[in-house]
mmCIF file with all atom_site columns, C-alpha atoms in Angstrom:
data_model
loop_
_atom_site.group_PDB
_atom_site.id
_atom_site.type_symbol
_atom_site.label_atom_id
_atom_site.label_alt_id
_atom_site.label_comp_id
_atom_site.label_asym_id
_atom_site.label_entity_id
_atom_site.label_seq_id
_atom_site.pdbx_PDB_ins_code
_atom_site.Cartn_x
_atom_site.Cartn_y
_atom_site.Cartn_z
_atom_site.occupancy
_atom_site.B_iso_or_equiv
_atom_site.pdbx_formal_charge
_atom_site.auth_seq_id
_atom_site.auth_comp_id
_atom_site.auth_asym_id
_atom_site.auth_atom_id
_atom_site.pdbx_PDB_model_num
ATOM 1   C CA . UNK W 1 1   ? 66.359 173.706 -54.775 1.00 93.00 ? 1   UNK W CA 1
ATOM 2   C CA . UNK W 1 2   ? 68.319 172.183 -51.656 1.00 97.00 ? 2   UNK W CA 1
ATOM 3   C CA . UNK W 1 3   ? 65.299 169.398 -50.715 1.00 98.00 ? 3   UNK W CA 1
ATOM 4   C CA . UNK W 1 4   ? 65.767 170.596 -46.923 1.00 98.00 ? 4   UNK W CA 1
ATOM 5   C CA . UNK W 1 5   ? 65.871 174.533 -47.969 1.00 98.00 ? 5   UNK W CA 1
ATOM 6   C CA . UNK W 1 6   ? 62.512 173.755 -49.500 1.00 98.00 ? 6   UNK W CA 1
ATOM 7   C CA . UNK W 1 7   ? 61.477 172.017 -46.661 1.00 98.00 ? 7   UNK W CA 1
ATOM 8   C CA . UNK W 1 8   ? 62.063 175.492 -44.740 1.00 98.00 ? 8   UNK W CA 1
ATOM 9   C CA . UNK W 1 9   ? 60.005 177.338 -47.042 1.00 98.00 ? 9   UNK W CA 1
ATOM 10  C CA . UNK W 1 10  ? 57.164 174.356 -47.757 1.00 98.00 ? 10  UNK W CA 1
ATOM 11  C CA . UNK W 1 11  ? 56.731 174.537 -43.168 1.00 98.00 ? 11  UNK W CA 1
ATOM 12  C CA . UNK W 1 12  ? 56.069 178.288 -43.528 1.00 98.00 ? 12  UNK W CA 1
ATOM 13  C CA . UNK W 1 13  ? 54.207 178.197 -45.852 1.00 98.00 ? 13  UNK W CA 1
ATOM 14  C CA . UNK W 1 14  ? 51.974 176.051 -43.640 1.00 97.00 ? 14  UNK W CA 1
ATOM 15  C CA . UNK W 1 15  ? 52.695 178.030 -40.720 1.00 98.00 ? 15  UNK W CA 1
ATOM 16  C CA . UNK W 1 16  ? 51.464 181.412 -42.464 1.00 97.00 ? 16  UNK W CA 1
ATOM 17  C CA . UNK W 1 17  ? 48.159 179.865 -43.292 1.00 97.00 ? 17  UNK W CA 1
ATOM 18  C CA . UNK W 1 18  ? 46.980 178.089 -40.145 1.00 97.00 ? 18  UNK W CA 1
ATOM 19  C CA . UNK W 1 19  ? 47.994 181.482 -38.137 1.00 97.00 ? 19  UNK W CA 1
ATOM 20  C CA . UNK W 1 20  ? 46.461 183.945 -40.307 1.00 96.00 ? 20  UNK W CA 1
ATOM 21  C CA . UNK W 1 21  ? 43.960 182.281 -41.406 1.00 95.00 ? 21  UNK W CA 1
ATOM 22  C CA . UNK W 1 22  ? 40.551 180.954 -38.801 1.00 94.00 ? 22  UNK W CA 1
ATOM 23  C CA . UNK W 1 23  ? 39.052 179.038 -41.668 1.00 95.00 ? 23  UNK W CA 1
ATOM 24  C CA . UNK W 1 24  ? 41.949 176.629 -42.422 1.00 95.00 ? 24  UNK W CA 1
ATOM 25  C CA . UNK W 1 25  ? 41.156 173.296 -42.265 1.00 97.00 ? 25  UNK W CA 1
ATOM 26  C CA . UNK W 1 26  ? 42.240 171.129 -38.851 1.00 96.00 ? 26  UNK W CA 1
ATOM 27  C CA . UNK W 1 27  ? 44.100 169.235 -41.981 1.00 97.00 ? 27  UNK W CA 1
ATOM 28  C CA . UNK W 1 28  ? 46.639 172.101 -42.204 1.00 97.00 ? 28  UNK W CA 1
ATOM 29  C CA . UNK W 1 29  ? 47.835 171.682 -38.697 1.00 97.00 ? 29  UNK W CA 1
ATOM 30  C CA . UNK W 1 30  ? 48.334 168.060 -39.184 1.00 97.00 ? 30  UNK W CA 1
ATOM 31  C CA . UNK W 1 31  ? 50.106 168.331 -42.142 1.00 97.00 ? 31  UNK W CA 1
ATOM 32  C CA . UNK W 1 32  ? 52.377 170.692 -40.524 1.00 97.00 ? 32  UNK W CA 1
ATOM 33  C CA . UNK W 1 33  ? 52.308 168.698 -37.109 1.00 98.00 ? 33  UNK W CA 1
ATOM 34  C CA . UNK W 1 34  ? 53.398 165.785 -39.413 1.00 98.00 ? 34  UNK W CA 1
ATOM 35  C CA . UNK W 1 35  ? 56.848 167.723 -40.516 1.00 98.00 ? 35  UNK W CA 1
ATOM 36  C CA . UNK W 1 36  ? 58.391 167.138 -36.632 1.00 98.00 ? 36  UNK W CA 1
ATOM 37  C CA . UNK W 1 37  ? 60.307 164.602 -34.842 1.00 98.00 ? 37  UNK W CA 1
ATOM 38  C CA . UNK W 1 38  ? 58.626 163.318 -31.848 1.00 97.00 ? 38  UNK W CA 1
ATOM 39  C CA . UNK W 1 39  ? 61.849 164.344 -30.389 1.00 98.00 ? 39  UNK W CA 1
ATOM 40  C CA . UNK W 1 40  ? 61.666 167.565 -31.121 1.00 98.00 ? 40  UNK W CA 1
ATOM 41  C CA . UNK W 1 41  ? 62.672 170.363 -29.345 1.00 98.00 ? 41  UNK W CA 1
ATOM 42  C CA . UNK W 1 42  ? 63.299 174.250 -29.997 1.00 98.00 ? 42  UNK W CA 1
ATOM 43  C CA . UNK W 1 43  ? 64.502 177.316 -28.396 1.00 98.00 ? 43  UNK W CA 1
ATOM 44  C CA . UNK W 1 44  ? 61.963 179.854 -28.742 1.00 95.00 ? 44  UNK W CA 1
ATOM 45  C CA . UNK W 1 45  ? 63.123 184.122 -29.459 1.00 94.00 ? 45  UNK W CA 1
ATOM 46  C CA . UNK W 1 46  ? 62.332 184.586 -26.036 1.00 94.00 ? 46  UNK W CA 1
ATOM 47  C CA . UNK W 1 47  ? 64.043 181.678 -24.387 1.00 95.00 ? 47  UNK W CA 1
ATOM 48  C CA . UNK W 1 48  ? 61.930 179.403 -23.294 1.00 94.00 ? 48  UNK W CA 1
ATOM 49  C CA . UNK W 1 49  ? 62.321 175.529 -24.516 1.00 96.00 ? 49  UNK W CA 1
ATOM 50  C CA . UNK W 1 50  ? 59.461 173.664 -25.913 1.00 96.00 ? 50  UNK W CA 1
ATOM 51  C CA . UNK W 1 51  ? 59.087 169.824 -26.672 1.00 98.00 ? 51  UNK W CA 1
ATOM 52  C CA . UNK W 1 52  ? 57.341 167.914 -29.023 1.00 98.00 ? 52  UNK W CA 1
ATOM 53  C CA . UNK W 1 53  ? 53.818 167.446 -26.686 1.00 98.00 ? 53  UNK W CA 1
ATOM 54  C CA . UNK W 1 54  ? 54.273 172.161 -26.235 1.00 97.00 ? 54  UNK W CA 1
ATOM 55  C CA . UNK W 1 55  ? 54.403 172.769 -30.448 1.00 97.00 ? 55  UNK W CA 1
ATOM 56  C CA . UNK W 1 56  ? 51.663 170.398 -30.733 1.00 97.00 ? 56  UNK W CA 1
ATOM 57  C CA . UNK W 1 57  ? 49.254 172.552 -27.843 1.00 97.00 ? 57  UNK W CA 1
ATOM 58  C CA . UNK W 1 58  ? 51.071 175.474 -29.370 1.00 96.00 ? 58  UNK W CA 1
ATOM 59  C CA . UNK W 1 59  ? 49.831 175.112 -32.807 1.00 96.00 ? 59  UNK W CA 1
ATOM 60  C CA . UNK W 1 60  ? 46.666 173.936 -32.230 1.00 96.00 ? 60  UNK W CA 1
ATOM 61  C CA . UNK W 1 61  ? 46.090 177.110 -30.364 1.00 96.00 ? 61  UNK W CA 1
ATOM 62  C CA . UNK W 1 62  ? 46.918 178.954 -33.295 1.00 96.00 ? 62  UNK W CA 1
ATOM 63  C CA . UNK W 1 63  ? 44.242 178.695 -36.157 1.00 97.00 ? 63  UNK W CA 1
ATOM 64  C CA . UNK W 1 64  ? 43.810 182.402 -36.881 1.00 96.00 ? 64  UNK W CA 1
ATOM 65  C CA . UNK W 1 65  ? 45.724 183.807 -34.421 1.00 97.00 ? 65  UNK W CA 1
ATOM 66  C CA . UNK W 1 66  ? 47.689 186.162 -36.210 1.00 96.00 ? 66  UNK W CA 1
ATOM 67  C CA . UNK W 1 67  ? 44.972 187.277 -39.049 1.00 95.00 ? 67  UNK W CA 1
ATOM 68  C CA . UNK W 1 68  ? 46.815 188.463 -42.173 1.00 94.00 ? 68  UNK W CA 1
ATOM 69  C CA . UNK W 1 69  ? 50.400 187.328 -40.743 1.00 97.00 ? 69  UNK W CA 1
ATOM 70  C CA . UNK W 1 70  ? 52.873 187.441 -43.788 1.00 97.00 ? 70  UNK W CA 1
ATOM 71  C CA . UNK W 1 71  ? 55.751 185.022 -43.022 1.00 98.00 ? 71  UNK W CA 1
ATOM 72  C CA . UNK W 1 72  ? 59.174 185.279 -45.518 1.00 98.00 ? 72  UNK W CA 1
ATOM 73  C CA . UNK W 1 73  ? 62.088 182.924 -45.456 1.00 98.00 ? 73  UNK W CA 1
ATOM 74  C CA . UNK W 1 74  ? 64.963 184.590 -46.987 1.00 98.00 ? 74  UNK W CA 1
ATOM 75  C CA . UNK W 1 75  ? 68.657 183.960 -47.460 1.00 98.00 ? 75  UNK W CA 1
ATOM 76  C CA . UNK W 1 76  ? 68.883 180.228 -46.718 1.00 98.00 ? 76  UNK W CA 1
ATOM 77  C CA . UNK W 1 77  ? 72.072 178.373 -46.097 1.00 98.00 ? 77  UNK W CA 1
ATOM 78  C CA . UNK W 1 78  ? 73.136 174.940 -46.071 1.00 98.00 ? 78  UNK W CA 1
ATOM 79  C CA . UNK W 1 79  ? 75.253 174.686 -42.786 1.00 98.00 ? 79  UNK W CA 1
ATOM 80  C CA . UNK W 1 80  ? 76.139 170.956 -43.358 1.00 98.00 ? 80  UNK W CA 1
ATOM 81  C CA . UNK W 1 81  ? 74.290 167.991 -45.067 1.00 98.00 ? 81  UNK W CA 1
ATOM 82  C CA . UNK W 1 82  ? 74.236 164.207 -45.735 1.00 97.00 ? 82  UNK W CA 1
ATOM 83  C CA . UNK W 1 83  ? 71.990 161.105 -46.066 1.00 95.00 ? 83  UNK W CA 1
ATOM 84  C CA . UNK W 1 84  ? 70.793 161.388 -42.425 1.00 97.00 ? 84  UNK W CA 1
ATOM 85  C CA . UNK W 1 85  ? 70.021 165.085 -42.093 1.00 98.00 ? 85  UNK W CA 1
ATOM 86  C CA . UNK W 1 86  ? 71.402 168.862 -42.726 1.00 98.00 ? 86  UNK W CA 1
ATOM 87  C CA . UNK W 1 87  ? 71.275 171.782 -40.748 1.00 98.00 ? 87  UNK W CA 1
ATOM 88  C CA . UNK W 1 88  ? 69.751 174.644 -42.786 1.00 98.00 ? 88  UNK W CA 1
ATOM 89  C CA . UNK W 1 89  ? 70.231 178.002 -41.442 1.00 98.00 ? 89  UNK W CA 1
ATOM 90  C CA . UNK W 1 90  ? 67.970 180.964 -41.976 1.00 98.00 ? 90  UNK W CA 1
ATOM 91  C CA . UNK W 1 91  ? 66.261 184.263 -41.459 1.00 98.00 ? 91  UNK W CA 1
ATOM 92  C CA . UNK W 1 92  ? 62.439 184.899 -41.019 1.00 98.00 ? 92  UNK W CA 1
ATOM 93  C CA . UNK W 1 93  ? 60.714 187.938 -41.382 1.00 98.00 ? 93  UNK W CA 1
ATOM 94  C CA . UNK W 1 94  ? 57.093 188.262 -39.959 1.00 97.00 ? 94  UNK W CA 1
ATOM 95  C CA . UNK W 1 95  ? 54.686 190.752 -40.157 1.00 97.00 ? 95  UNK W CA 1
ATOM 96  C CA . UNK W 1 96  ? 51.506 191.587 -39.155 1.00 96.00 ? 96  UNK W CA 1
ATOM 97  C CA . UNK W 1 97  ? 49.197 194.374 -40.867 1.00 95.00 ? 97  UNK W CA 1
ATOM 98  C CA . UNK W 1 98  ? 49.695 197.732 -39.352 1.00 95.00 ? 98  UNK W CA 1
ATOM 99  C CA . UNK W 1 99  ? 52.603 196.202 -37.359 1.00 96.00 ? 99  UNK W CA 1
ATOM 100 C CA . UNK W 1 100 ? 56.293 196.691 -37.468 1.00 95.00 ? 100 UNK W CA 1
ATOM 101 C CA . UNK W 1 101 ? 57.369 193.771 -38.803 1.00 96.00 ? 101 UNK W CA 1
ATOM 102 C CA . UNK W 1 102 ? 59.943 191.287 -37.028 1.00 96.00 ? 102 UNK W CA 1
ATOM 103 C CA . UNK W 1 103 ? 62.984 189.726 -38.319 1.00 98.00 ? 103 UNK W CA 1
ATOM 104 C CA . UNK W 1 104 ? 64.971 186.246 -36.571 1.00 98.00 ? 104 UNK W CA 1
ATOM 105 C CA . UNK W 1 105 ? 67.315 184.332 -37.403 1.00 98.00 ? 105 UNK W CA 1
ATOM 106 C CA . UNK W 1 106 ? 66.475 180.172 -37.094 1.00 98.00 ? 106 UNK W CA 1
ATOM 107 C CA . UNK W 1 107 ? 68.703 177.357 -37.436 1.00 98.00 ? 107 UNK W CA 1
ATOM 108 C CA . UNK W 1 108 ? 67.253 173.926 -37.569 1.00 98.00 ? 108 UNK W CA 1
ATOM 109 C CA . UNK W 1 109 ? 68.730 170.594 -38.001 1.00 98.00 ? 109 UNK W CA 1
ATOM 110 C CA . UNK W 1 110 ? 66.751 168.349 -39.870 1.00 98.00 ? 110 UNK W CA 1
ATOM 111 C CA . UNK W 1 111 ? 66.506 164.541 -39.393 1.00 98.00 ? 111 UNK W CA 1
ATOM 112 C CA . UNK W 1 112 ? 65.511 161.859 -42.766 1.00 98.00 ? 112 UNK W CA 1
ATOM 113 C CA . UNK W 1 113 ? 63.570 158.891 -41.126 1.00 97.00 ? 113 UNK W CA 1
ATOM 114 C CA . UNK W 1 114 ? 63.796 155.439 -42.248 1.00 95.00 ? 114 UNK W CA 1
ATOM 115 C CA . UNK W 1 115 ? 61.062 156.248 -44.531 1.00 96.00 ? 115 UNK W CA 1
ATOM 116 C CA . UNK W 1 116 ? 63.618 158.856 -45.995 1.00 97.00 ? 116 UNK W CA 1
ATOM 117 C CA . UNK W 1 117 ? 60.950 161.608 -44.609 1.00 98.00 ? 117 UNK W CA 1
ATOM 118 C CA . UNK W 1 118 ? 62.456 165.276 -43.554 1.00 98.00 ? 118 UNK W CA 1
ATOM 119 C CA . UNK W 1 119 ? 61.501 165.891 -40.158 1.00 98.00 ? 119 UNK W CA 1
ATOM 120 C CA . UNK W 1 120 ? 62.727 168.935 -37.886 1.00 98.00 ? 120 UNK W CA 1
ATOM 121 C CA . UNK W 1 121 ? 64.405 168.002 -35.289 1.00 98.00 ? 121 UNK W CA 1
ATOM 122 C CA . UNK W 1 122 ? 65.350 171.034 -33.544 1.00 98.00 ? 122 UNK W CA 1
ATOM 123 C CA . UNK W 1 123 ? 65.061 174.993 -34.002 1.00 98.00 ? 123 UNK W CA 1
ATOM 124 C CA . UNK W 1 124 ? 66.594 177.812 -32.565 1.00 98.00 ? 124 UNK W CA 1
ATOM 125 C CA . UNK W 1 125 ? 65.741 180.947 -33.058 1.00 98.00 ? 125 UNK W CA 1
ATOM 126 C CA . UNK W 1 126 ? 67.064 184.803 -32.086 1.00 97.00 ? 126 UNK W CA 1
ATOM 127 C CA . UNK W 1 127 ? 65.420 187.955 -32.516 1.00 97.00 ? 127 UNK W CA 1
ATOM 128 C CA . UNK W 1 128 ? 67.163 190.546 -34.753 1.00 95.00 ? 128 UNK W CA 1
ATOM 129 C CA . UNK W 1 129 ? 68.963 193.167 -32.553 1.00 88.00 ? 129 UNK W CA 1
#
């Protein structure tokens, strides 16, 4: 597998278990805290922006949010890629139980650090009409 596609899916994986789960360990969030750029940035489904410093009070706010949240990254392309980065595009579906679930469709461009660590460097993400 594409190292950045699995990147995609190793984040959600992550992502799934810190929101639908209160007795994750604070060590989850940092490890997932640890995948992003200080630069960071994103466009959120509903528009709004969020930096760096917001995902960070964003997550944290999470832990068990969303109990029994069921995240699935499907149909993942490679957009473009090379030694400094890709952009890996995407489509998420989320559900919660007894909840129509929701569908979006993410692209995020990826960074490698000088430490040849993948780091996300921006995401944008639309709802499913």
């Amino acid at each position: 597998m594409n190292r950045f596609v699995k990147e995609v899916f190793d984040a959600h994986e992550l992502i799934q278990r810190w929101f639908s789960d209160s007795a994750s360990p604070e060590q989850v969030c940092d490890e997932l805290l640890a995948r992003f750029s200080p630069a960071y940035s994103m466009v959120t489904i509903t528009g709004h922006r969020l930096d760096y410093p917001a995902l960070c009070a964003f997550f944290r706010a999470q832990r068990g949010a969303k109990s029994g949240l069921k995240i699935e990254v499907e149909m993942p392309v490679v957009i473009a890629e090379s030694e400094k980065g890709a952009v890996i595009a995407y489509q998420e579906r989320q559900q919660l139980p007894g909840q129509p679930e929701t569908l979006r469709y993410s692209t995020v461009v990826f960074e490698v650090d000088a430490q040849g660590k993948i780091l996300w460097r921006h995401l944008h993400e639309t709802p499913a009409a």
